[in-house]
Short mmCIF file of C-alpha atoms in Angstrom, two decimals:
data_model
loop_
_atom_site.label_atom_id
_atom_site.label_comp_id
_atom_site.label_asym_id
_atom_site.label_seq_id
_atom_site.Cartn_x
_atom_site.Cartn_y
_atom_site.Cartn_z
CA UNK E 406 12.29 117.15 52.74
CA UNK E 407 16.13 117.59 52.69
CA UNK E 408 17.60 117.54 49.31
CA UNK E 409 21.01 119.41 49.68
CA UNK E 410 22.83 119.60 53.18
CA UNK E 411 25.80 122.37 53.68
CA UNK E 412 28.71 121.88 55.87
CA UNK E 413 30.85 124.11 57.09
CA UNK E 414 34.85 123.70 57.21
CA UNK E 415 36.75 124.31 60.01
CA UNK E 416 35.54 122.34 62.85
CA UNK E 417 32.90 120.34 61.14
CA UNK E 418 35.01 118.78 58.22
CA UNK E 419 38.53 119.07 58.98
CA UNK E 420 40.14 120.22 62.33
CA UNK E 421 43.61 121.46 61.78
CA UNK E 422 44.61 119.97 58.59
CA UNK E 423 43.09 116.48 59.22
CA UNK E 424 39.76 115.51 57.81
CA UNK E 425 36.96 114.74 60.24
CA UNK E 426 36.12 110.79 59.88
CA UNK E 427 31.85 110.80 61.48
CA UNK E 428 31.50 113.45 58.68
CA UNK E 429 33.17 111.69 55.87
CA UNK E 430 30.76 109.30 56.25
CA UNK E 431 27.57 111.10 56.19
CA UNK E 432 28.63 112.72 53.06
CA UNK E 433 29.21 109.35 51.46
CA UNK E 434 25.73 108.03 52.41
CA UNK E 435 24.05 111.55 51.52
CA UNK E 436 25.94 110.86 48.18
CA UNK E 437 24.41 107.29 47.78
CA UNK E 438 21.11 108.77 47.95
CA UNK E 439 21.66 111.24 45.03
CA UNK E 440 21.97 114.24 47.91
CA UNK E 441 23.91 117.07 47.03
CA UNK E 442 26.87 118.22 49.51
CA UNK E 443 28.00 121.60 49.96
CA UNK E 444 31.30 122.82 51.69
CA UNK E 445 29.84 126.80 52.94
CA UNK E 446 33.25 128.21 54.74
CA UNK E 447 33.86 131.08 56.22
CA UNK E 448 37.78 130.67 55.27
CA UNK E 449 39.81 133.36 54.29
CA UNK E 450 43.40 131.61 54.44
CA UNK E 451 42.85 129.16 51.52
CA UNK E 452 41.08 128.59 48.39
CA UNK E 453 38.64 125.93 47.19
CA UNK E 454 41.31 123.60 45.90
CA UNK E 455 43.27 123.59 49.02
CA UNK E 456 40.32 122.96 51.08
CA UNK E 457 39.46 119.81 48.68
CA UNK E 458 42.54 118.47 49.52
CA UNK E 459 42.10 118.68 52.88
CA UNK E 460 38.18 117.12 52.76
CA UNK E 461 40.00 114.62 50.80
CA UNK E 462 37.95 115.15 47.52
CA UNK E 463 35.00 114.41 49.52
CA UNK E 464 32.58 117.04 48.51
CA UNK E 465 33.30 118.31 44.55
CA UNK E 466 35.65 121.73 43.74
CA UNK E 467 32.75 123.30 42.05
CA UNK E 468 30.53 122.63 45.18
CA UNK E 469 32.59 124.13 47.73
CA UNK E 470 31.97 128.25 48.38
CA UNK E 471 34.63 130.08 50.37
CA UNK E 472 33.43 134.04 52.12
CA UNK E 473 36.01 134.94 49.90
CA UNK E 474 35.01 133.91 46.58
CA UNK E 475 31.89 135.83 47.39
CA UNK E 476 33.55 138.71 48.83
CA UNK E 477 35.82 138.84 45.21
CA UNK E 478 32.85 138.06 42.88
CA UNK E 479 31.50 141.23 44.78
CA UNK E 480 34.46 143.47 44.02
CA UNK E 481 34.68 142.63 41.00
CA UNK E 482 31.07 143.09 39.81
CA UNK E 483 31.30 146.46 41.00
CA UNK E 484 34.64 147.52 39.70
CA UNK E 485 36.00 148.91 42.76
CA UNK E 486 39.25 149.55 44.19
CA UNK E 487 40.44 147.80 47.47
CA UNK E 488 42.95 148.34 50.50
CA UNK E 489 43.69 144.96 51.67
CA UNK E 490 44.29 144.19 55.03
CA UNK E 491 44.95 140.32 55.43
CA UNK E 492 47.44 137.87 54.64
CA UNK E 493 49.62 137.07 51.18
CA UNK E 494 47.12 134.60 50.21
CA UNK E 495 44.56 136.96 49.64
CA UNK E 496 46.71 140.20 48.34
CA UNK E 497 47.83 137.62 45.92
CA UNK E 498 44.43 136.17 45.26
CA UNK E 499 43.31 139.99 44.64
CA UNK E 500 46.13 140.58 42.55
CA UNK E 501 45.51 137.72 40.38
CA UNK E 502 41.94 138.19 40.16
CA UNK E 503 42.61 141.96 38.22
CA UNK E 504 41.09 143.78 41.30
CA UNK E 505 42.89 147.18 41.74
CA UNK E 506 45.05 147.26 44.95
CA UNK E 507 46.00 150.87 46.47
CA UNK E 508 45.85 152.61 49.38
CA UNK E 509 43.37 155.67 48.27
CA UNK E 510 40.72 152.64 47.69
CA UNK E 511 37.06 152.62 47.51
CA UNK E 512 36.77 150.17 49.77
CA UNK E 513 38.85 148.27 52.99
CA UNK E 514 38.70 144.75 52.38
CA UNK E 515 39.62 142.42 55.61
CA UNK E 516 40.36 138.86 56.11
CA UNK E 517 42.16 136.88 58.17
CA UNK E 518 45.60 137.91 59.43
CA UNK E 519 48.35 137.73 62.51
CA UNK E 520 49.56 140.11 61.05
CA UNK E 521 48.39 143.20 62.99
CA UNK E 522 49.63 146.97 61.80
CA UNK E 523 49.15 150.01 62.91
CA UNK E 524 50.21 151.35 59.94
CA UNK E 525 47.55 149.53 57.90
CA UNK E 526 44.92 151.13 60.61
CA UNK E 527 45.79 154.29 60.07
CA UNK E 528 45.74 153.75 55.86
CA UNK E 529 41.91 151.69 56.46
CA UNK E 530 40.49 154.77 58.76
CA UNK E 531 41.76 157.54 56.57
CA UNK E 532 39.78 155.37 53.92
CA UNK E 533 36.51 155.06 56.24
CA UNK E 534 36.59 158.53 57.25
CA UNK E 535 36.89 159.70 53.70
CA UNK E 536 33.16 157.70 53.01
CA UNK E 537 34.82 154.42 52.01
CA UNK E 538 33.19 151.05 52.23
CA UNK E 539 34.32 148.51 54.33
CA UNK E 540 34.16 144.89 53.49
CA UNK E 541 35.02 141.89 55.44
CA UNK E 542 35.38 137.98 54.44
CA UNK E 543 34.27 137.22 57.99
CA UNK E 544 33.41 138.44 61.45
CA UNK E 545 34.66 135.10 63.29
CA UNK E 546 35.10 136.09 67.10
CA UNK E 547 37.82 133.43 66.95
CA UNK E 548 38.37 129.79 65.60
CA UNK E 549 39.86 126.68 66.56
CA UNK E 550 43.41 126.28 65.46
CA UNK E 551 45.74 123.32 66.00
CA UNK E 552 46.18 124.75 69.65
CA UNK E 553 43.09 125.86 70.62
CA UNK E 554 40.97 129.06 70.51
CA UNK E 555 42.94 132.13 68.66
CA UNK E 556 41.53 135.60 67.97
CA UNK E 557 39.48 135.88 64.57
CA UNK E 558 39.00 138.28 61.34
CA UNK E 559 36.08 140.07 63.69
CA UNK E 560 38.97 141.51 65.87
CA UNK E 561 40.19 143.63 62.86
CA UNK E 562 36.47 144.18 61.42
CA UNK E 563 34.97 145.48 64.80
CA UNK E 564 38.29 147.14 65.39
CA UNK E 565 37.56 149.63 62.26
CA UNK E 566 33.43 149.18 62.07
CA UNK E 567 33.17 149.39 65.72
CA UNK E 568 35.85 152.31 66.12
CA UNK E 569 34.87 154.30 62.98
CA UNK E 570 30.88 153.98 63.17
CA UNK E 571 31.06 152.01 59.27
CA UNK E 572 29.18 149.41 58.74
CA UNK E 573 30.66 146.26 57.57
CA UNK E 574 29.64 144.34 54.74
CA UNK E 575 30.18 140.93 55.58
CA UNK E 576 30.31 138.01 52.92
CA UNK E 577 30.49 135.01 55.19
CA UNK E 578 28.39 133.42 57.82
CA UNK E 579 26.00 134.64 59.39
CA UNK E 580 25.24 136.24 56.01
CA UNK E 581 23.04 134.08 54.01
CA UNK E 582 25.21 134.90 50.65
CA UNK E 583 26.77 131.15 50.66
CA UNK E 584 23.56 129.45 51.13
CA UNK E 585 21.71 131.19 48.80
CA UNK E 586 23.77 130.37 45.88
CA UNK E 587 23.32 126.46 46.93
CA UNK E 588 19.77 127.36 47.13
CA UNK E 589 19.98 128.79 43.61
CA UNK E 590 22.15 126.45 41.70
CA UNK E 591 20.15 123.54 43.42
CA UNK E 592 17.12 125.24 42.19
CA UNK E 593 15.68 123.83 45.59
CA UNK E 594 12.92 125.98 48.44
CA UNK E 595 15.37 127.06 50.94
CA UNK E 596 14.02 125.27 53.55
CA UNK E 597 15.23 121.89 51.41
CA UNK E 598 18.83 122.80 52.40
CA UNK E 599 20.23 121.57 55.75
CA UNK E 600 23.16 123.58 56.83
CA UNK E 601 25.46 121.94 59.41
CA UNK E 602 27.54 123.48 61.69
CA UNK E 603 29.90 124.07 65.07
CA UNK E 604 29.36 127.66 65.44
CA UNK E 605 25.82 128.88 66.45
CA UNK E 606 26.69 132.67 65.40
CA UNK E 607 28.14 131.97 61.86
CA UNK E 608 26.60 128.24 61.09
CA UNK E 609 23.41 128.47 62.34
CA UNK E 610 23.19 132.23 62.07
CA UNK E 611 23.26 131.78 58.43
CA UNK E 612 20.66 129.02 57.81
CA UNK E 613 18.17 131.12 59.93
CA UNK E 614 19.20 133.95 57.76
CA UNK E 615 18.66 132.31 54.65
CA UNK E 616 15.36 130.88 55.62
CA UNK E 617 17.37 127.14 55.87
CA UNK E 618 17.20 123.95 57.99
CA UNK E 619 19.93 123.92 60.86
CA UNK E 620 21.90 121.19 62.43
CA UNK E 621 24.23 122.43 65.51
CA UNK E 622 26.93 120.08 66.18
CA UNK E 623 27.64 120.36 70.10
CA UNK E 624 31.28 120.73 70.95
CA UNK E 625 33.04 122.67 73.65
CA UNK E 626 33.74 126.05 71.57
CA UNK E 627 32.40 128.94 73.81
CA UNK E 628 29.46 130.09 71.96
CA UNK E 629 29.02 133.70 72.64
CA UNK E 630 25.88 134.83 70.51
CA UNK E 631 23.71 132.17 70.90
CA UNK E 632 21.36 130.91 68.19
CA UNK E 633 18.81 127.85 68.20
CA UNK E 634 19.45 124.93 65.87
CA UNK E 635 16.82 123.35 64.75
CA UNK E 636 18.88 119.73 65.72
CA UNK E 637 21.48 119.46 68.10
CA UNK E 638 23.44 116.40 68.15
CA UNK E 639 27.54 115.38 69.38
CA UNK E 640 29.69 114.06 66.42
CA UNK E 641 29.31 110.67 67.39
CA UNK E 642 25.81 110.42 66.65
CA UNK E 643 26.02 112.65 63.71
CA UNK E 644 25.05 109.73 61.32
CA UNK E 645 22.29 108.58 63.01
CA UNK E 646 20.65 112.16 63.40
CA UNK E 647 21.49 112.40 59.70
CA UNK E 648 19.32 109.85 58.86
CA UNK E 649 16.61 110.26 60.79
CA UNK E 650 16.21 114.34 59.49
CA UNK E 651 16.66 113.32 55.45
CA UNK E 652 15.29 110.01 56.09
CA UNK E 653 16.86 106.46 55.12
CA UNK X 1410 28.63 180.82 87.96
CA UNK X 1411 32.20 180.04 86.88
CA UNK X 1412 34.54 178.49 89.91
CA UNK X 1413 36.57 176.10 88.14
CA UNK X 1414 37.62 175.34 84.20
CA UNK X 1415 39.57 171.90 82.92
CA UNK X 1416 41.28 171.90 79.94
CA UNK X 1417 41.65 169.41 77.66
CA UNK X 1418 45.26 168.68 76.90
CA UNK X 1419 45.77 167.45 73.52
CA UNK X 1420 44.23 169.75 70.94
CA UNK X 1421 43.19 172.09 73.47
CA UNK X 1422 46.49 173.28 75.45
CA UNK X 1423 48.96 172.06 73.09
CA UNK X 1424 49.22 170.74 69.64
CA UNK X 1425 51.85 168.18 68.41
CA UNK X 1426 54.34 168.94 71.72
CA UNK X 1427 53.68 172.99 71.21
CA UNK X 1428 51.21 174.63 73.70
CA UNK X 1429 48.73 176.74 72.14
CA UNK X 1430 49.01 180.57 72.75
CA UNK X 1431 45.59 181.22 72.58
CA UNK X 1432 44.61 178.77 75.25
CA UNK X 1433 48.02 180.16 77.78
CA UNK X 1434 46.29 183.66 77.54
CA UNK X 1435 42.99 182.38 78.92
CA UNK X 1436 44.31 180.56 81.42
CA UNK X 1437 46.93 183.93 82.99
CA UNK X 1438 43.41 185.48 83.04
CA UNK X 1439 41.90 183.17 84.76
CA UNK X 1440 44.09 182.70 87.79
CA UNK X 1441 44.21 186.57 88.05
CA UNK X 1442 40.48 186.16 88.94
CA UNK X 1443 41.43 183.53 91.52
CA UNK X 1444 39.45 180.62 88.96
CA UNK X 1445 41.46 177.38 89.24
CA UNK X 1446 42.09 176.00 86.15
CA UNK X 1447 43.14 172.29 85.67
CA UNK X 1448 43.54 170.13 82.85
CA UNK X 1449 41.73 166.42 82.40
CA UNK X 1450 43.64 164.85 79.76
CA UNK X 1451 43.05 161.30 78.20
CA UNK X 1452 46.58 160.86 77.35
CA UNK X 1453 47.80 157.17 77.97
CA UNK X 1454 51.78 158.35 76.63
CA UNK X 1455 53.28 160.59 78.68
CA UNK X 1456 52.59 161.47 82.93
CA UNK X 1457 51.56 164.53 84.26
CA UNK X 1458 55.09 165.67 84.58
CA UNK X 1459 55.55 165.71 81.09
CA UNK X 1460 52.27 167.15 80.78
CA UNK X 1461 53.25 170.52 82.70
CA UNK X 1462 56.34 170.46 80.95
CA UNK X 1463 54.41 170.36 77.92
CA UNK X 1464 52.03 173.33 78.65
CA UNK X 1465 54.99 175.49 80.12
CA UNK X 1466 53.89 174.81 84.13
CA UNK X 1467 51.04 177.24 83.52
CA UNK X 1468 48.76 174.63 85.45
CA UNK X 1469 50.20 173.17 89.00
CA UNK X 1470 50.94 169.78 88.87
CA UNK X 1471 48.24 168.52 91.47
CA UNK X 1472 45.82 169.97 88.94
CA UNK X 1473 46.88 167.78 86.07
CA UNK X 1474 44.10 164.76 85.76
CA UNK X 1475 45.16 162.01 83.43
CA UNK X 1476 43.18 158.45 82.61
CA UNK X 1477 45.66 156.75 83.15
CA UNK X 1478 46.49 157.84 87.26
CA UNK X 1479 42.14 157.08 87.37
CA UNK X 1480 42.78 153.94 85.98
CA UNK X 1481 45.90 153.03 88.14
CA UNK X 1482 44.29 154.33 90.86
CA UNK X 1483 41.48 152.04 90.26
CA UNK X 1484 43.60 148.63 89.95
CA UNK X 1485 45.48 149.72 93.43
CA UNK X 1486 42.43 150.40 95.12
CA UNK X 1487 41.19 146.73 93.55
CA UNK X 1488 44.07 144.93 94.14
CA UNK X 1489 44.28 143.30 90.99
CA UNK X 1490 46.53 142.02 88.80
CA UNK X 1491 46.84 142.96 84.68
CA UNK X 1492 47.55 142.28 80.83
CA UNK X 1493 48.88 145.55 79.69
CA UNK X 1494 48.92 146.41 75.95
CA UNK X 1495 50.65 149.83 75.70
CA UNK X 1496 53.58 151.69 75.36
CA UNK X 1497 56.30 151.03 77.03
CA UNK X 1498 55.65 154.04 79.24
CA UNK X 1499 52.55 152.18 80.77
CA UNK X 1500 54.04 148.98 81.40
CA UNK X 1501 57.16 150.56 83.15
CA UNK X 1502 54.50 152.89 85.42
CA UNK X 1503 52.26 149.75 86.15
CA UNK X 1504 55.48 148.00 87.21
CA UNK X 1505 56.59 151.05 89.48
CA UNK X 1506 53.00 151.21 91.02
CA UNK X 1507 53.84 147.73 92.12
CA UNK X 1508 51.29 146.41 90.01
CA UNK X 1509 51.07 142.96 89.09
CA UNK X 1510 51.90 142.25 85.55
CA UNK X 1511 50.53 138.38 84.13
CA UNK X 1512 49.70 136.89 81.47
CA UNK X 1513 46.79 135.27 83.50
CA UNK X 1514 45.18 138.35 84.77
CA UNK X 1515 42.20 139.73 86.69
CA UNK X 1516 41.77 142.22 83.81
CA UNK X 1517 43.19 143.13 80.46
CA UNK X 1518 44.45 146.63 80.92
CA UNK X 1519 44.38 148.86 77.47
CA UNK X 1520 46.63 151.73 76.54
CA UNK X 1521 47.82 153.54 73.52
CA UNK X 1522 50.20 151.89 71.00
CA UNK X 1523 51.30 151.92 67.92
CA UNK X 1524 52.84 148.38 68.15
CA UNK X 1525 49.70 146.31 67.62
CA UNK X 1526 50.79 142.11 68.07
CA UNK X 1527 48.37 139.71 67.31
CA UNK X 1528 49.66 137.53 70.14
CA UNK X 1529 48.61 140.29 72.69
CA UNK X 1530 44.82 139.79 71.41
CA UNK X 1531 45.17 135.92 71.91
CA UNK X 1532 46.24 136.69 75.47
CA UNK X 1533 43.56 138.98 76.02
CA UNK X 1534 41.10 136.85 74.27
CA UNK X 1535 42.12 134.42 76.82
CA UNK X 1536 41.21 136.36 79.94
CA UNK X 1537 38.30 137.75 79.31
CA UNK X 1538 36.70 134.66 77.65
CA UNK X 1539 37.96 133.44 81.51
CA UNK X 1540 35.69 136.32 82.52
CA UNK X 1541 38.62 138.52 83.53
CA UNK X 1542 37.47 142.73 83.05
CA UNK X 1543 38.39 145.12 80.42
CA UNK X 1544 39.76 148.39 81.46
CA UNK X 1545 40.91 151.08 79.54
CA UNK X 1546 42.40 154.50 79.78
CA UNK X 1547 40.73 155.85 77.47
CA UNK X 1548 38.45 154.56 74.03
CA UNK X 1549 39.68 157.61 71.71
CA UNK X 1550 38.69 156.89 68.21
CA UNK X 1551 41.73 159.20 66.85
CA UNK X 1552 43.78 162.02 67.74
CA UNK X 1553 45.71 164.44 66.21
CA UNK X 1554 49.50 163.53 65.66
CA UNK X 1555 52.16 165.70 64.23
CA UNK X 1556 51.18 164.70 60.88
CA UNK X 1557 47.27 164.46 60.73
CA UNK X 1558 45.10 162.09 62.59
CA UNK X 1559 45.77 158.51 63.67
CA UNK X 1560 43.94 155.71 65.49
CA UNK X 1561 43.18 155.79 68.99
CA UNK X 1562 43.06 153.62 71.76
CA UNK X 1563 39.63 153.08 70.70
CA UNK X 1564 40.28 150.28 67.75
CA UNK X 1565 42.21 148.27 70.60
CA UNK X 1566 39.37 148.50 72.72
CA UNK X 1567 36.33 147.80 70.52
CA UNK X 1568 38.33 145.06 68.97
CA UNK X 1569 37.95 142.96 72.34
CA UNK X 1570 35.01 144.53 73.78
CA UNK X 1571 33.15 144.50 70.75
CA UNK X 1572 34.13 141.26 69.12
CA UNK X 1573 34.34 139.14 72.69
CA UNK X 1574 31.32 141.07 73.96
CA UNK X 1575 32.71 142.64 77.14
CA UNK X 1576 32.04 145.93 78.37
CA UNK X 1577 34.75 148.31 78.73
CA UNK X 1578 35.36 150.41 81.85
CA UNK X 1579 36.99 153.09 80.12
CA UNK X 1580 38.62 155.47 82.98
CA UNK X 1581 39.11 158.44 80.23
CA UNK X 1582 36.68 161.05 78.85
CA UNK X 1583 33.61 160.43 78.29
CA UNK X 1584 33.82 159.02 81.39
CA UNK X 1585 33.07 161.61 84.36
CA UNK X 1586 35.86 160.23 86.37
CA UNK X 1587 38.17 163.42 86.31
CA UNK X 1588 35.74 165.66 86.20
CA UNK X 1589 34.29 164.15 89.48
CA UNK X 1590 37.69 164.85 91.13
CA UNK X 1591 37.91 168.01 90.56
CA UNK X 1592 34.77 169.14 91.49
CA UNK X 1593 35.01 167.00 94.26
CA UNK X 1594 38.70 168.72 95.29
CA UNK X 1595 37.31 172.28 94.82
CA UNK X 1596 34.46 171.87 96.56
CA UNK X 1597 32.17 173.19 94.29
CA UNK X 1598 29.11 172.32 92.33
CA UNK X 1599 29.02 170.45 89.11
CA UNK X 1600 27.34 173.34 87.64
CA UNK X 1601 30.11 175.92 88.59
CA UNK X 1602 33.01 174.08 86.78
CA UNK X 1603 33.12 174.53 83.20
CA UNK X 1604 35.17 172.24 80.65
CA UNK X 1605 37.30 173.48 77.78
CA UNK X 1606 37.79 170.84 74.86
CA UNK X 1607 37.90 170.26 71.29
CA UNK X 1608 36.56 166.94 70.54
CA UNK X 1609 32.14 166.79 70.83
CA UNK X 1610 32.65 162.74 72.15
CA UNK X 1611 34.82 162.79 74.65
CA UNK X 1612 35.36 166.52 75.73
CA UNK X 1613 31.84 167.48 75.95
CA UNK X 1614 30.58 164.08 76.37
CA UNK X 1615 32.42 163.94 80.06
CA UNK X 1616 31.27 167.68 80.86
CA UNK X 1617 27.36 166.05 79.88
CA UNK X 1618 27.88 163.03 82.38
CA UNK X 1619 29.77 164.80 84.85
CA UNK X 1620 26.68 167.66 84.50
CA UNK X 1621 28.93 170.53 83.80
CA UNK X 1622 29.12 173.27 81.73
CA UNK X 1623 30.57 172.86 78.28
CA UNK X 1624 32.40 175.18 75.91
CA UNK X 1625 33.43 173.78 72.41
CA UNK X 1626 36.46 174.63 70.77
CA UNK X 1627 36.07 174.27 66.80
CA UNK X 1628 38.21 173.14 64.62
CA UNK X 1629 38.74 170.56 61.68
CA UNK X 1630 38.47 167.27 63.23
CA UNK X 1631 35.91 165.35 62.32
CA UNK X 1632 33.33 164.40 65.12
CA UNK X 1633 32.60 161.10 64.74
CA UNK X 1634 29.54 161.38 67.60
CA UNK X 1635 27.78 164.47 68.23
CA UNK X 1636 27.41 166.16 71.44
CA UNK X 1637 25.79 169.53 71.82
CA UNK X 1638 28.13 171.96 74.03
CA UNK X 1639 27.21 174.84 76.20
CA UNK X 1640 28.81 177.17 73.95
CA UNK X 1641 31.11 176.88 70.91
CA UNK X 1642 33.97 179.29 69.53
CA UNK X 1643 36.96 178.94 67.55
CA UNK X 1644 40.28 179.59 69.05
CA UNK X 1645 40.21 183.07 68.03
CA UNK X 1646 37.59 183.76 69.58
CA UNK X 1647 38.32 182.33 73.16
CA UNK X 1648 39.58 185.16 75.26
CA UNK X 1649 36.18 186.70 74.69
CA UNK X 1650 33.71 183.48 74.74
CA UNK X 1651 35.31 182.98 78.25
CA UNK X 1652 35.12 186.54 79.43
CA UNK X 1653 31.33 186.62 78.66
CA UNK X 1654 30.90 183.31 80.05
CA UNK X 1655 32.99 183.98 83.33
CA UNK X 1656 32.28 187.35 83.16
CA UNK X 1657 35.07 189.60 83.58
#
């Protein structure tokens, strides 16, 4: 029996910046029936509050987890120093957060950016080759912005894991990090959570990781690691596959 | 026994844009015993020209191998058209080749640069989710600059190989592809050419695919991937590893 259900952002709750309408819904009749909903996203461009807004305060602040949160509840809880490589937001969030920023770090920590350096390269590989841990928000191969596919955070983690032989410790999907913390603040068996999801790498990835329910929703996003829901269903019959897995 | 020796450029036969005095000695020696001696150099920044300039024309022109000529070479003989990121040098010498330069290409065609653009990646992203190839003139991890090491080709290419799961036909050492030639143009077997590097991957890595003989020479950069040479010496000792080896 379902008693939680996870969603993930980009693609499944808001394209763009507009909110996705089949979803909205299903959260409001999970909600009716006293079932928790989760935001799990693999975001590193904006924080919990800004991605409330854009659900439109459909799914509660303190029930949305971002990669990043985890990634800087991580850094922090070890006391490490970090080289950043990713965009203001997140030097800022760092920054604000008390987490020691320099470039003789402990550890590289990526996230998204279009802002590609060499210079920043050369700073993250000194840092790799010197025994330094790298530490990414996300692998995303890419994501869907307003038009169309565009590269991900994985370009710049498999550029220095790949390149340098480190292996990256990644805080998003498909790590089960996010959905075990449902799991735990629900105090729920894992396989009580439904996670729901565009991607079958990162979404689904992660459910199977975390021992979860999966529900793939079918768009045309090239999927290029392929991984077996345990539902497949388009938006448009989102609801009614909804209520036929939790039960009405 | 002993016919033919490539050098390795970078590291081996110069340093920074200085040749190496050690390495000039060897090679007199060598062509007083009637031993052609060539060089097989990954370089993606400067032609073969600059190359002999470089190394004070103490190896003929016609003997200098570079990826990039393979790899040029290889896209005449295809007949295809390419998304260069490089230098500047290698999309002027694609142009002059009367290669054809598109956005929407048959392949995406990888170089060295220092000016990494995250608009390049989307473009590449592009072809070879389209199912265009990935070719590159080398997949260098790092290399020695004037001022310590920096990043190779090789973050460029494992970003889109790696992240968009393609396989890269990398035209460079490891790859036999020079060594090939030159045994090839001497007339001689694989066995009776030896190669003269510093770097375990790539120098000693082609000699093992190629199935040459290897010599090894050691110095301070770190080897990422292990490869087990024929015989190793520091540059000291070189005049006499390749008088034993030759035999004088």
């Amino acid at each position: 029996m379902i008693k939680a259900v996870a969603f993930d952002g980009d693609g499944t709750l808001y394209e763009g910046k507009k909110s996705i309408e089949e979803v909205r819904k299903v959260i409001e009749w999970l909600g009716e029936r006293g079932i928790s909903c989760y935001v799990a996203s693999n975001t590193s461009s904006v924080d919990k509050i800004a991605l409330y807004d854009r659900i439109g305060g459909i799914i509660d602040v303190e029930n949305i987890y971002t990669a990043v949160d985890i990634m800087i509840e991580y850094i922090k809880e070890k006391g490490i120093s970090v080289y950043p490589i990713g965009s203001n937001y997140i030097k800022e969030r760092l920054a604000n957060e008390g987490i020691e920023i320099v470039e003789n770090a402990d550890a590289v920590c990526v996230s998204h950016t279009k802002e590609l350096n060499y210079g920043s390269f050369k700073k993250a590989m000194e840092i790799l080759l010197n025994g330094g841990d790298l530490l990414a928000a996300n692998a995303d191969r890419y994501y869907v912005g307003e038009n169309g596919l565009l590269p991900g955070t994985g370009i710049i983690v498999r550029a220095l894991s790949e390149n340098f032989l480190v292996k990256a410790r990644v805080f998003g999907k498909p790590s089960p990090d996010m959905l075990n913390r449902i799991i735990e603040k629900e105090g729920i068996r894992k396989e009580e959570l439904l996670m729901v999801g565009d991607m079958e790498e990162t979404d689904i990835g992660a459910a199977k990781s975390a021992g979860c329910k999966s529900l793939l929703i079918e768009n045309n996003i090239p999927q290029l690691v392929r991984v077996t829901a345990d539902w497949k269903v388009n938006r448009e019959s989102l609801m009614d596959a909804i209520k036929s897995i939790v039960g009405s």
